[in-house]
PDB file of C-alpha atoms and ligand atoms in Angstrom:
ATOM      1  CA  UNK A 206     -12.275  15.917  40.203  1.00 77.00           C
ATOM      2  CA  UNK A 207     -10.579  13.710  37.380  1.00 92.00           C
ATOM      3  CA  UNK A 208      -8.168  15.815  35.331  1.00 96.00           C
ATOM      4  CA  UNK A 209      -8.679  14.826  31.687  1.00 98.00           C
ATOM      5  CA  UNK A 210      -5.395  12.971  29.810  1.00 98.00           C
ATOM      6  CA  UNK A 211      -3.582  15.158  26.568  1.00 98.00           C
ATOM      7  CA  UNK A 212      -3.304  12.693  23.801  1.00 98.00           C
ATOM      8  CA  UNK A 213      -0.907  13.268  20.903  1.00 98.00           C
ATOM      9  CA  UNK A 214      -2.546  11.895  17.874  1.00 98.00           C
ATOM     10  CA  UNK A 215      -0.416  11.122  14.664  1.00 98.00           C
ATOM     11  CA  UNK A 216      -2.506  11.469  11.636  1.00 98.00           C
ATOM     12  CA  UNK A 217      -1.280  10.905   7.587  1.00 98.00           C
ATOM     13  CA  UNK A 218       1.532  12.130   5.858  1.00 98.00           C
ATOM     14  CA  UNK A 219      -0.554  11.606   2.563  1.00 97.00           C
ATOM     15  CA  UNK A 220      -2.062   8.697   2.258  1.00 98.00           C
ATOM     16  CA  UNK A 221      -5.436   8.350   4.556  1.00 97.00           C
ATOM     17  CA  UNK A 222      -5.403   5.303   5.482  1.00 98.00           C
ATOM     18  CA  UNK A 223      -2.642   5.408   7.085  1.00 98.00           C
ATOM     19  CA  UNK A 224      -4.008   6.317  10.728  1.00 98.00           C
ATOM     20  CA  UNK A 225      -4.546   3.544  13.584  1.00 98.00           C
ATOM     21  CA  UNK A 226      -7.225   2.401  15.130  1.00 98.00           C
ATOM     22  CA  UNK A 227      -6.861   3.586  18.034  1.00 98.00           C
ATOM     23  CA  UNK A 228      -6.132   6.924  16.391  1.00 98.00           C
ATOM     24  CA  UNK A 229      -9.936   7.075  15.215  1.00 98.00           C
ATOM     25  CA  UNK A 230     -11.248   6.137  18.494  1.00 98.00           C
ATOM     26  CA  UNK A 231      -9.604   8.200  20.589  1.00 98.00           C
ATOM     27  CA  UNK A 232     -10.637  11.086  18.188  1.00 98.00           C
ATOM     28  CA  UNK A 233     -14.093   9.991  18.586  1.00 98.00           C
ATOM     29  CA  UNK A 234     -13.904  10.110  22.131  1.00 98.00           C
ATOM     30  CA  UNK A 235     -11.755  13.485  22.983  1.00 98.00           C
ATOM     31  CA  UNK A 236     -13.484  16.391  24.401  1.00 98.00           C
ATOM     32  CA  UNK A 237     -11.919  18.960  22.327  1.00 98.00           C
ATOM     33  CA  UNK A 238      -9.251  18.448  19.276  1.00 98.00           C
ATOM     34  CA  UNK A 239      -6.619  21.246  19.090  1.00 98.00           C
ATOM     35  CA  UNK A 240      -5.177  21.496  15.542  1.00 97.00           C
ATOM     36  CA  UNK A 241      -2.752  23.707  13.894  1.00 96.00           C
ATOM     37  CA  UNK A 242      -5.126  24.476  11.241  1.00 96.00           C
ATOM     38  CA  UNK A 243      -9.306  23.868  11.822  1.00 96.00           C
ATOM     39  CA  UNK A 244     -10.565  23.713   7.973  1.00 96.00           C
ATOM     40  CA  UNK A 245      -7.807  21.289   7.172  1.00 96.00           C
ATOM     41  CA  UNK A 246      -8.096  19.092  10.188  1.00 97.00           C
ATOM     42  CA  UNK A 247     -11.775  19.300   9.687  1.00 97.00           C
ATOM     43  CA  UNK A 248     -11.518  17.739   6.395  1.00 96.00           C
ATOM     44  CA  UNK A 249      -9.389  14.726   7.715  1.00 96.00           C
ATOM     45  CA  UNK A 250     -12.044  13.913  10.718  1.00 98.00           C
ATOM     46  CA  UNK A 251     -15.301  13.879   8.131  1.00 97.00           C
ATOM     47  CA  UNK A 252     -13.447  11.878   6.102  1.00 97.00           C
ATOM     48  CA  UNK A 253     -13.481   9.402   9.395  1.00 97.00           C
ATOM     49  CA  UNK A 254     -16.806  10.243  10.360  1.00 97.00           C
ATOM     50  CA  UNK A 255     -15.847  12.363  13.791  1.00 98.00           C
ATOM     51  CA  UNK A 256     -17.709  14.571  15.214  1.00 97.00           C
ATOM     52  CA  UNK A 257     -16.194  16.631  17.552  1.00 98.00           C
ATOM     53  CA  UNK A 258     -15.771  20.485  18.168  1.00 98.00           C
ATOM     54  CA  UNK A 259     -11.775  21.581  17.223  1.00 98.00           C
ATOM     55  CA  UNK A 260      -9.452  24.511  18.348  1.00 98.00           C
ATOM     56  CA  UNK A 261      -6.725  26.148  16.835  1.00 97.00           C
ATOM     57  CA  UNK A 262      -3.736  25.762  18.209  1.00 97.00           C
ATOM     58  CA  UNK A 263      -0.249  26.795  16.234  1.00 95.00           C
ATOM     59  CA  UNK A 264       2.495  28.532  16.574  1.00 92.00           C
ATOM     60  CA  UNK A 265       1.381  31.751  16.439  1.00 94.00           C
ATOM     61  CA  UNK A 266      -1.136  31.083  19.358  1.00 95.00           C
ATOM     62  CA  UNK A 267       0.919  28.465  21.205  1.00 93.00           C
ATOM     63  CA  UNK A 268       1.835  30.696  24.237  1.00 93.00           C
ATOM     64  CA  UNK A 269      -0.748  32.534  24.117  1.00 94.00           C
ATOM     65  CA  UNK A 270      -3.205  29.020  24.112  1.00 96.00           C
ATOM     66  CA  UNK A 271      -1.498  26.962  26.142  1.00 97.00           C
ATOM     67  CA  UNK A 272      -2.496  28.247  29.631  1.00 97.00           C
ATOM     68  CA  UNK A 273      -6.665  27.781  28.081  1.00 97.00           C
ATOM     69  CA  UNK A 274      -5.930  23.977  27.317  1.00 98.00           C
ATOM     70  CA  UNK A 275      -4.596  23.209  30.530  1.00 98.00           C
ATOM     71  CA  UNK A 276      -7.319  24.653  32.596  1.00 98.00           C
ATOM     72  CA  UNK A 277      -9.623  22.859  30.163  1.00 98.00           C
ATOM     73  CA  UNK A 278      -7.448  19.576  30.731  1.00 98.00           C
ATOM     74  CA  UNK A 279      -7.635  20.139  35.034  1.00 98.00           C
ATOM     75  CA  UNK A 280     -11.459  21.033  34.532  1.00 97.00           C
ATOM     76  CA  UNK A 281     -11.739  17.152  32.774  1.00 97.00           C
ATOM     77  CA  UNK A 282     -11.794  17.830  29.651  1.00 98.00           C
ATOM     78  CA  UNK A 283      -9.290  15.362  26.926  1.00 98.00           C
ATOM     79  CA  UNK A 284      -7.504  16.862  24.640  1.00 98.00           C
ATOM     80  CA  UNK A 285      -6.204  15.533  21.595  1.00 98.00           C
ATOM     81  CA  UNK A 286      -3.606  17.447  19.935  1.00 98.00           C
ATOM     82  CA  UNK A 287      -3.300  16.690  15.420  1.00 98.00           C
ATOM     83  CA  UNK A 288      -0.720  18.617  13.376  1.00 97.00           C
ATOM     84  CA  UNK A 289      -1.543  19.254   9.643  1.00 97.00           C
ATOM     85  CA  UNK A 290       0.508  15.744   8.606  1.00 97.00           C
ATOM     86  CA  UNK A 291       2.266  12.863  10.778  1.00 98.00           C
ATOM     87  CA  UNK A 292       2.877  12.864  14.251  1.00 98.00           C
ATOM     88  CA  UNK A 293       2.628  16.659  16.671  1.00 98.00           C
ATOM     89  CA  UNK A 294       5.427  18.263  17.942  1.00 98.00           C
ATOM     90  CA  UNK A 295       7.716  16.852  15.166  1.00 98.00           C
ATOM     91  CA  UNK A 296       8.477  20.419  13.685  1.00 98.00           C
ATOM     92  CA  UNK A 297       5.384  21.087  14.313  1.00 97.00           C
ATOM     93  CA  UNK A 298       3.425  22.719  17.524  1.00 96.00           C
ATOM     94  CA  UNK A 299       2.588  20.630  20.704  1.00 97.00           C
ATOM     95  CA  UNK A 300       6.347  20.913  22.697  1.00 97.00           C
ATOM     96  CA  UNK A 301       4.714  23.587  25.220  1.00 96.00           C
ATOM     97  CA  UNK A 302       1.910  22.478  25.767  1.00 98.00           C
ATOM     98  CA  UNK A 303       2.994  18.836  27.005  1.00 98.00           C
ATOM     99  CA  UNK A 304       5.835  20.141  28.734  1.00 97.00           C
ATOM    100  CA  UNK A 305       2.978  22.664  30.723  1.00 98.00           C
ATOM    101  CA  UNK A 306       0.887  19.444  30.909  1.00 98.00           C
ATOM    102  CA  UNK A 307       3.665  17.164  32.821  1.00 98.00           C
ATOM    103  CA  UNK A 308       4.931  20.458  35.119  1.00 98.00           C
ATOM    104  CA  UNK A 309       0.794  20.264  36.175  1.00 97.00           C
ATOM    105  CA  UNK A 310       0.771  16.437  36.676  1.00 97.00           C
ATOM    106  CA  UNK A 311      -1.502  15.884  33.602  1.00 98.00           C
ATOM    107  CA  UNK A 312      -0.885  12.296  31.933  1.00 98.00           C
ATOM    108  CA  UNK A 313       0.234  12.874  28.373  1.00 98.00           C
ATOM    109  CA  UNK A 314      -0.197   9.653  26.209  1.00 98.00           C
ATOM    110  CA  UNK A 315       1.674   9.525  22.792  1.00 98.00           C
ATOM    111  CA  UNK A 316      -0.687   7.634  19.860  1.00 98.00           C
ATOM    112  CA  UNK A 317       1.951   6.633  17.631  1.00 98.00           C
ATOM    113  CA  UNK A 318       1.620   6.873  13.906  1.00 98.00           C
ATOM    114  CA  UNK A 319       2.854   8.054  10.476  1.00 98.00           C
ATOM    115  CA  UNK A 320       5.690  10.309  10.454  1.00 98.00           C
ATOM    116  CA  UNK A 321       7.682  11.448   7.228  1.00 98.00           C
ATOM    117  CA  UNK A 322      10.952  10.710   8.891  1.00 98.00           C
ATOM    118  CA  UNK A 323      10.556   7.066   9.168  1.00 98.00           C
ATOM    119  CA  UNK A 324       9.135   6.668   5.990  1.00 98.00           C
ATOM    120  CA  UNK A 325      11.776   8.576   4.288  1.00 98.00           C
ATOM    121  CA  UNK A 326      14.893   6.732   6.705  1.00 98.00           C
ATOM    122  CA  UNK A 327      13.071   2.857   6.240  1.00 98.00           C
ATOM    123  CA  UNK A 328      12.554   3.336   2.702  1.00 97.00           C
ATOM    124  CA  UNK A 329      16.011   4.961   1.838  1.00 96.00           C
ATOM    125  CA  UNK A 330      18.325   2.115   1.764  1.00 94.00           C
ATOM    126  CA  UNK A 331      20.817   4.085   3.933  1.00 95.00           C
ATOM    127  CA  UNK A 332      21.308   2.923   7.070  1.00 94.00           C
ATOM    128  CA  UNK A 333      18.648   2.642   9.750  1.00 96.00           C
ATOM    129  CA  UNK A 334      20.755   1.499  12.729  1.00 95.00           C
ATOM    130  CA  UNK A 335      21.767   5.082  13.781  1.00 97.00           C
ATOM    131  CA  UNK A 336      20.423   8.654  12.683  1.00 98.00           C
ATOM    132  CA  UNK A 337      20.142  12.250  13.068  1.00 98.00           C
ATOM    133  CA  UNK A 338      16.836  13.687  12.898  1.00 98.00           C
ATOM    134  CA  UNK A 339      17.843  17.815  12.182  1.00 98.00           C
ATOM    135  CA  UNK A 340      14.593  19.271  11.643  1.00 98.00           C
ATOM    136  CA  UNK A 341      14.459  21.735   8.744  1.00 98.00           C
ATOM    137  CA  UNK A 342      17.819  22.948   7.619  1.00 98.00           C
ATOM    138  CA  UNK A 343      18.063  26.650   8.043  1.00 98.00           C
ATOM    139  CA  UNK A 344      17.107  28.985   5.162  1.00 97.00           C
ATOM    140  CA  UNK A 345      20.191  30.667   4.681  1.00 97.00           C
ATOM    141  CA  UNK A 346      22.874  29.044   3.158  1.00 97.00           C
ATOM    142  CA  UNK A 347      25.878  30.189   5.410  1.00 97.00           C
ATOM    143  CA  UNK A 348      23.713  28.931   8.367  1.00 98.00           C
ATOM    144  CA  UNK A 349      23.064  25.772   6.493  1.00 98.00           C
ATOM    145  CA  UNK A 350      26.389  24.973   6.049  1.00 98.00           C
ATOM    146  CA  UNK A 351      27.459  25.164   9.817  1.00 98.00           C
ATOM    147  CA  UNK A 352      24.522  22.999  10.124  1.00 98.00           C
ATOM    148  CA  UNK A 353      26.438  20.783   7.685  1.00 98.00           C
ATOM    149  CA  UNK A 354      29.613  20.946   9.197  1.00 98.00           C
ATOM    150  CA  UNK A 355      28.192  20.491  12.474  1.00 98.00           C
ATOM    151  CA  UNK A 356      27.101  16.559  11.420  1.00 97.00           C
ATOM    152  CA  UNK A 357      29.487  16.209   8.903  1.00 96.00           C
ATOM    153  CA  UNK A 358      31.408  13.179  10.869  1.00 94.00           C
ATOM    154  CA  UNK A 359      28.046  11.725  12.746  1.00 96.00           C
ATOM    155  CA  UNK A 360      28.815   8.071  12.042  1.00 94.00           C
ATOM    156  CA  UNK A 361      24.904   7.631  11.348  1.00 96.00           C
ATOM    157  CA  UNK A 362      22.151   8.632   8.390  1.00 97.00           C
ATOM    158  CA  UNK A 363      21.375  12.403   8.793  1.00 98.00           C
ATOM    159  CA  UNK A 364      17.168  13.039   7.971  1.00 98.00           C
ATOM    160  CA  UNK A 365      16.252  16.676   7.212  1.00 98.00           C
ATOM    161  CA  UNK A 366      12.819  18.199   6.601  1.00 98.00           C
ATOM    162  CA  UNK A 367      13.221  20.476   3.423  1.00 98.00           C
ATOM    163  CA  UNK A 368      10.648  22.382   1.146  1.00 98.00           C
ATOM    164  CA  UNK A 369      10.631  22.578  -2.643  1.00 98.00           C
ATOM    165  CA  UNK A 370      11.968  26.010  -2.987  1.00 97.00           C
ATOM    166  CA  UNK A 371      15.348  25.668  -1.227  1.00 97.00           C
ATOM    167  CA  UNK A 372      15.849  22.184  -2.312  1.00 98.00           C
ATOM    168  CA  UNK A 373      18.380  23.116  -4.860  1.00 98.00           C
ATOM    169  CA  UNK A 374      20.461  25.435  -2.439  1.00 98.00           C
ATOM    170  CA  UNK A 375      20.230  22.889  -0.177  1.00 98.00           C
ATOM    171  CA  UNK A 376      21.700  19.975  -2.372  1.00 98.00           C
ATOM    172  CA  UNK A 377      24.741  22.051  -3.319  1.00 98.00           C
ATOM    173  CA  UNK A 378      25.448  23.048   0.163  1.00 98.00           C
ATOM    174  CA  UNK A 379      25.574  19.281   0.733  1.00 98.00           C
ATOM    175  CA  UNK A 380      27.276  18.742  -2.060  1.00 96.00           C
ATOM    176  CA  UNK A 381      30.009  21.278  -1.010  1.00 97.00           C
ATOM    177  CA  UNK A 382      30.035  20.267   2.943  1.00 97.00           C
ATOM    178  CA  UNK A 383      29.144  16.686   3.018  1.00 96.00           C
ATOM    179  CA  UNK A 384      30.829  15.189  -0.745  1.00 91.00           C
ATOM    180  CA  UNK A 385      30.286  12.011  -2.304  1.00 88.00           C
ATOM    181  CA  UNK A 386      28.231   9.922  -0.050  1.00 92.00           C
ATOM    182  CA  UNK A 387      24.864   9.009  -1.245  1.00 94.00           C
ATOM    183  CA  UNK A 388      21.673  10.580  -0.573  1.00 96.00           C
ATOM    184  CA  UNK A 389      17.935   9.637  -1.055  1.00 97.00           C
ATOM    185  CA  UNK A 390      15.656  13.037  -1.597  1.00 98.00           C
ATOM    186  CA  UNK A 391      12.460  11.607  -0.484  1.00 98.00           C
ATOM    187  CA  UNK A 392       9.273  13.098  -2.380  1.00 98.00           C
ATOM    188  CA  UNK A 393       5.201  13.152  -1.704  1.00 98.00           C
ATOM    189  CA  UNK A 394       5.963   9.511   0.491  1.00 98.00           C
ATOM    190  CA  UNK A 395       3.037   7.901   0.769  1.00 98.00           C
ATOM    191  CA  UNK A 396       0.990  10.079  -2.308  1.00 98.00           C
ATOM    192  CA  UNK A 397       0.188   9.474  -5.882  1.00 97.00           C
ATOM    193  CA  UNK A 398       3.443  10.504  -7.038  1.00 96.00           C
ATOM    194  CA  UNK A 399       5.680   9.084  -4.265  1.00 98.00           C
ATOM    195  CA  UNK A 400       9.819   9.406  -5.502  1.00 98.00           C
ATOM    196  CA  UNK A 401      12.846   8.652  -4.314  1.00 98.00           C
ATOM    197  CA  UNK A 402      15.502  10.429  -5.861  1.00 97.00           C
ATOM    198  CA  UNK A 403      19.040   8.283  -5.487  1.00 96.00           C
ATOM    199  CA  UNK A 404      22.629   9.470  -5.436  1.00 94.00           C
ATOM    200  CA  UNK A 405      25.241  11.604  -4.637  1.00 93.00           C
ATOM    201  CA  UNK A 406      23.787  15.170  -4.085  1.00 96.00           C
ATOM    202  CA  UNK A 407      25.151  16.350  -7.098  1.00 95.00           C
ATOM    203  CA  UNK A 408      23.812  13.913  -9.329  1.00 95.00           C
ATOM    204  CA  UNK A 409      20.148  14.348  -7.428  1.00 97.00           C
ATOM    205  CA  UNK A 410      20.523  18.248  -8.284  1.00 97.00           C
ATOM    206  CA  UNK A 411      21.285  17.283 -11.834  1.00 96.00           C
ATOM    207  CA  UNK A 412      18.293  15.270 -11.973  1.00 96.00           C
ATOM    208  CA  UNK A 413      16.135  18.525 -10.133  1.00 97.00           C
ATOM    209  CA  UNK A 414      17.500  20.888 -12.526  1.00 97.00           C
ATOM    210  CA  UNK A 415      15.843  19.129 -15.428  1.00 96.00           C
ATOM    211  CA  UNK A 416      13.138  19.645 -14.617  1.00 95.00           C
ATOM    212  CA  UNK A 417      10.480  22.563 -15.360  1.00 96.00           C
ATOM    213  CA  UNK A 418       9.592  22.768 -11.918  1.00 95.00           C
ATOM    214  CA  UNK A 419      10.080  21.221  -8.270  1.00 96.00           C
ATOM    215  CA  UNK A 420       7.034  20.668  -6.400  1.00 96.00           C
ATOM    216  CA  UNK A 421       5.979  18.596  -3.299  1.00 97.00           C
ATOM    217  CA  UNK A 422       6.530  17.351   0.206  1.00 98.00           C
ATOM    218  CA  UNK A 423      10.161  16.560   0.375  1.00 98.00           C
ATOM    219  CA  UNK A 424      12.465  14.681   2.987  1.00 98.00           C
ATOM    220  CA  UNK A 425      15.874  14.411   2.547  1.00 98.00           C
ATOM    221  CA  UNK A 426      18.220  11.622   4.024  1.00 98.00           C
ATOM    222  CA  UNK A 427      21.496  11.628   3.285  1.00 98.00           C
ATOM    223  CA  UNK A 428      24.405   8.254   4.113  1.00 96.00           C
ATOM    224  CA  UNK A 429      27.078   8.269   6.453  1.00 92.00           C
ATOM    225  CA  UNK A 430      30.694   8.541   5.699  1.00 88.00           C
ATOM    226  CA  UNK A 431      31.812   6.755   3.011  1.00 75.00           C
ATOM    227  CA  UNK A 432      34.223   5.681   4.824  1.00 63.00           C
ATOM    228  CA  UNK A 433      32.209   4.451   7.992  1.00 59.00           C
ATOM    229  CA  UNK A 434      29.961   2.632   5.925  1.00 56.00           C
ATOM    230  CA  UNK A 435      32.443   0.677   4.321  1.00 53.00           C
ATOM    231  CA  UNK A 436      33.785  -0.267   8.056  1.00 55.00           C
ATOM    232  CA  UNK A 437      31.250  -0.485  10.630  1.00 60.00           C
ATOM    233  CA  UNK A 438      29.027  -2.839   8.974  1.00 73.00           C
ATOM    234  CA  UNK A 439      29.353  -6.309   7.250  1.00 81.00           C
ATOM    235  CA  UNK A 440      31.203  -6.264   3.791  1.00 83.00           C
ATOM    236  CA  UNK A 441      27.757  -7.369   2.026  1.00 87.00           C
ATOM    237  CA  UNK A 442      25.626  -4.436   3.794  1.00 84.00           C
ATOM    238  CA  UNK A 443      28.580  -1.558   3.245  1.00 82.00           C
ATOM    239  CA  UNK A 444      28.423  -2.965  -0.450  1.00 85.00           C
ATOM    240  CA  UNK A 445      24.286  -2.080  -0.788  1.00 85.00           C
ATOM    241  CA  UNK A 446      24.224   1.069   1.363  1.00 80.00           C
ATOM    242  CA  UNK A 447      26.374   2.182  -1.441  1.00 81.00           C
ATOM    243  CA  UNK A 448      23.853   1.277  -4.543  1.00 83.00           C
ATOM    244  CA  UNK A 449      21.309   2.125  -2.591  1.00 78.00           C
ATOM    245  CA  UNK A 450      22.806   5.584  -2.602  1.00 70.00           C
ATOM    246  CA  UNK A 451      22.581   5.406  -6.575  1.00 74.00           C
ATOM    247  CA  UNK A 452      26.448   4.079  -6.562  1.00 81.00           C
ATOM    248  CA  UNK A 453      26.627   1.314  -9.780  1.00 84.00           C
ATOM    249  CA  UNK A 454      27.436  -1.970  -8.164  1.00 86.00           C
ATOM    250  CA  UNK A 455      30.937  -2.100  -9.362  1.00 87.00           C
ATOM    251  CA  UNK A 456      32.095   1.005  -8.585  1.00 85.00           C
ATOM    252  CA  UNK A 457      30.203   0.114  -4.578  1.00 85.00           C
ATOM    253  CA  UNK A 458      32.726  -2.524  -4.500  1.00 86.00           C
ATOM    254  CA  UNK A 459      35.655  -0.694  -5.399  1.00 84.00           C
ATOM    255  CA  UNK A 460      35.190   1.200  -2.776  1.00 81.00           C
ATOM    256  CA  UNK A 461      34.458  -1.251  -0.145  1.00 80.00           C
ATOM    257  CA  UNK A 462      37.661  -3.350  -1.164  1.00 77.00           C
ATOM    258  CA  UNK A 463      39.714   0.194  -1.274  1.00 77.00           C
ATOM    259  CA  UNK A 464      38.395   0.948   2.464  1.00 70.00           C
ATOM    260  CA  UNK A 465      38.598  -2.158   3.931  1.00 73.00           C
ATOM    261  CA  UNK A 466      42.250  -3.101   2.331  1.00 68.00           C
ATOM    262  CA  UNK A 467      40.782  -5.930   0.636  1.00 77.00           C
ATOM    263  CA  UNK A 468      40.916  -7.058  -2.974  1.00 77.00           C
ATOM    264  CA  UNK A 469      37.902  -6.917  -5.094  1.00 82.00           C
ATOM    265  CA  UNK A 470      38.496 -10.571  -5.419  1.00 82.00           C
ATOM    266  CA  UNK A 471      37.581 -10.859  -1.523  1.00 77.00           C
ATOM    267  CA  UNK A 472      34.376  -8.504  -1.500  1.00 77.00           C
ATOM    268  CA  UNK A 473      33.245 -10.516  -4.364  1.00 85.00           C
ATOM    269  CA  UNK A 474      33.473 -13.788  -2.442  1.00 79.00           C
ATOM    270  CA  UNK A 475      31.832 -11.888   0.623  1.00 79.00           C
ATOM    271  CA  UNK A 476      29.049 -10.936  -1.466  1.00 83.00           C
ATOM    272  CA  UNK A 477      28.549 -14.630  -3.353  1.00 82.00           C
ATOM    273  CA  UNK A 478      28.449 -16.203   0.528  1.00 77.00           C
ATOM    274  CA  UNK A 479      25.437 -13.984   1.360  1.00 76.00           C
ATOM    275  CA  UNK A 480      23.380 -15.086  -1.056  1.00 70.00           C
TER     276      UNK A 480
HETATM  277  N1  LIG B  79       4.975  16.339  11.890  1.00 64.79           N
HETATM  278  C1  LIG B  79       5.291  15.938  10.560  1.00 64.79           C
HETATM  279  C2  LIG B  79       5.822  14.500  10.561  1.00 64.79           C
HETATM  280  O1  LIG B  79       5.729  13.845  11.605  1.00 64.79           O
HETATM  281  O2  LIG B  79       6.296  14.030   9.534  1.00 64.79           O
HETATM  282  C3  LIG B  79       6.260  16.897   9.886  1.00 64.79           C
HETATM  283  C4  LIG B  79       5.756  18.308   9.852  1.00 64.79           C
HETATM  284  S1  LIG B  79       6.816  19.441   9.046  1.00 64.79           S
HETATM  285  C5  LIG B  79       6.000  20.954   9.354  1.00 64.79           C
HETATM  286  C6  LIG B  79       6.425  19.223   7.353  1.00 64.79           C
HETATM  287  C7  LIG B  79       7.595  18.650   6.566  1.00 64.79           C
HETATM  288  O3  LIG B  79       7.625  17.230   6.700  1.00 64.79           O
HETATM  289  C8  LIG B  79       7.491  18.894   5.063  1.00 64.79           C
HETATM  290  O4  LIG B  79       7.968  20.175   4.705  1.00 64.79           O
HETATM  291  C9  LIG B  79       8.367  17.789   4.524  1.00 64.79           C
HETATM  292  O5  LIG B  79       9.724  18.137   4.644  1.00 64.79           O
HETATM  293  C10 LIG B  79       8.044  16.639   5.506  1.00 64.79           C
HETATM  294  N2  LIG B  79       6.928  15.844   4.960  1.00 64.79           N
HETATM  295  C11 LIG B  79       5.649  15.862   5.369  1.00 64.79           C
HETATM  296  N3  LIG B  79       4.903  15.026   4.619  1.00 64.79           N
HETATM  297  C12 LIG B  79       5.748  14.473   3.717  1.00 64.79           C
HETATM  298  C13 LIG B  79       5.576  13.550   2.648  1.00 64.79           C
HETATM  299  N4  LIG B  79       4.381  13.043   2.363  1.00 64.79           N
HETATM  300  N5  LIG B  79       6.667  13.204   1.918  1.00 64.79           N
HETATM  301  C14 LIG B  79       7.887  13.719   2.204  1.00 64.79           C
HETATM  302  N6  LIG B  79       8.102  14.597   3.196  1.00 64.79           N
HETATM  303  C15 LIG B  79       7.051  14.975   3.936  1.00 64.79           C
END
């Protein structure tokens, strides 16, 4: 008997056209589609013309579901597993499942695609050689702090998942715990009214507080150290992670020279050979 394979199909963050080809076919061809929610994933698959039956599968059900798919999966049946938005098992359901899958000798094959964390990390302007992927940060704000503290001297770009309600809580506990280094809050990426917010926190939750009201998909990625930007990376780059953080360009190369030990003189003439 051929066991059947458990795909993990990334879908859109927003935008629909951003799925793959292969995406769509392997869709078309899976035996069952397990989805954390049926209506909406039913809406995404007529809008690609698929035809095939789905089954809920979140994580209220997980445990209970899991043991189901995989006899389905030994029986012969493929399975391809969607989350609401971007790629499964990125805070969202699916971990189980392909852990069962591998402990039963099941292939699992990953379909890459759209997830918010890339978008938000490419497009940020912080820096993409290291980072720290943290999930949601936790609801409560002494929890959230720890959180903070806990990543506070990572020598990378920290990404968090957050949601438009705790946003503001959120900044000033970053605010408080991480300081000055610049952030981008990353907003409906990929939508209509796709924003990136630039700054230090504090200036971001200036910006928030304007406003009548705070609405939308939101990741947040937030700079490394001040300090280890302006030494682990060329004088030119240090000098635009900064303004890319919302820092004005003279005050970025203040900071660099001050650092570094240099005079501004000499990030100047750093900056005028890159060009
Ligand atoms: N699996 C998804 C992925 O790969 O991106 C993430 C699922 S998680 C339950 C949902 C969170 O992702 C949202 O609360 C938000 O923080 C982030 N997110 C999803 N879509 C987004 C978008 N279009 N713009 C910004 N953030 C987004």
């Amino acid at each position: 008997m051929v066991i059947g394979k458990l795909y993990l199909v990334a879908t859109p963050i927003g935008n629909l056209e951003d799925i793959t080809y292969r995406a769509v076919r392997v869709l078309k061809e899976a035996g069952l589609i397990a989805c954390e929610d049926t209506r909406h994933t039913r809406g995404l698959l007529d809008h690609y013309g698929i035809d095939r039956p789905t089954i809920s599968y979140h994580e209220h059900n997980e445990t209970g579901r899991t043991p189901d798919l995989i006899a389905r999966l030994k029986g012969g049946q493929s399975i391809a597993v969607v989350s609401d938005a971007g790629t499964p098992l990125i805070s969202d359901p699916g971990y189980r499942l392909v852990n069962q899958a591998l402990a039963e000798g099941i292939e699992v094959v990953p379909i890459p695609g759209p997830s918010a964390i890339l978008a938000a990390l490419t497009a940020s302007g912080l820096p993409t050689d290291a980072f720290h992927f943290g999930g949601f940060l936790p609801a409560k704000t002494s929890q959230r702090r720890k959180t903070l503290e806990a990543v506070r001297e990572f020598d990378c770009s920290l990404v968090f998942y957050e949601t438009p309600h705790r946003i503001l809580e959120a900044l000033e506990d970053v605010a408080a715990v991480l300081g000055e280094r610049p952030i981008v809050l990353t907003r409906e990426l990929t939508k209509m009214h796709e924003e990136f917010l630039r700054g230090t926190a504090a200036e971001v939750l200036e910006r928030l507080r304007e406003r009548p009201s705070i609405k939308g998909e939101m990741t947040l990625v937030i700079g490394k150290p001040v300090a280890a930007i302006a030494s682990g990376i060329s004088i030119p780059d240090a000098v635009n992670a900064l303004i890319a953080g919302g820092m004005p360009r003279m005050d970025a190369m203040k900071t660099v020279a001050r650092e570094r030990g240099l005079s501004k003189r000499e990030v100047y003439a750093a900056l005028e050979k890159s060009y």
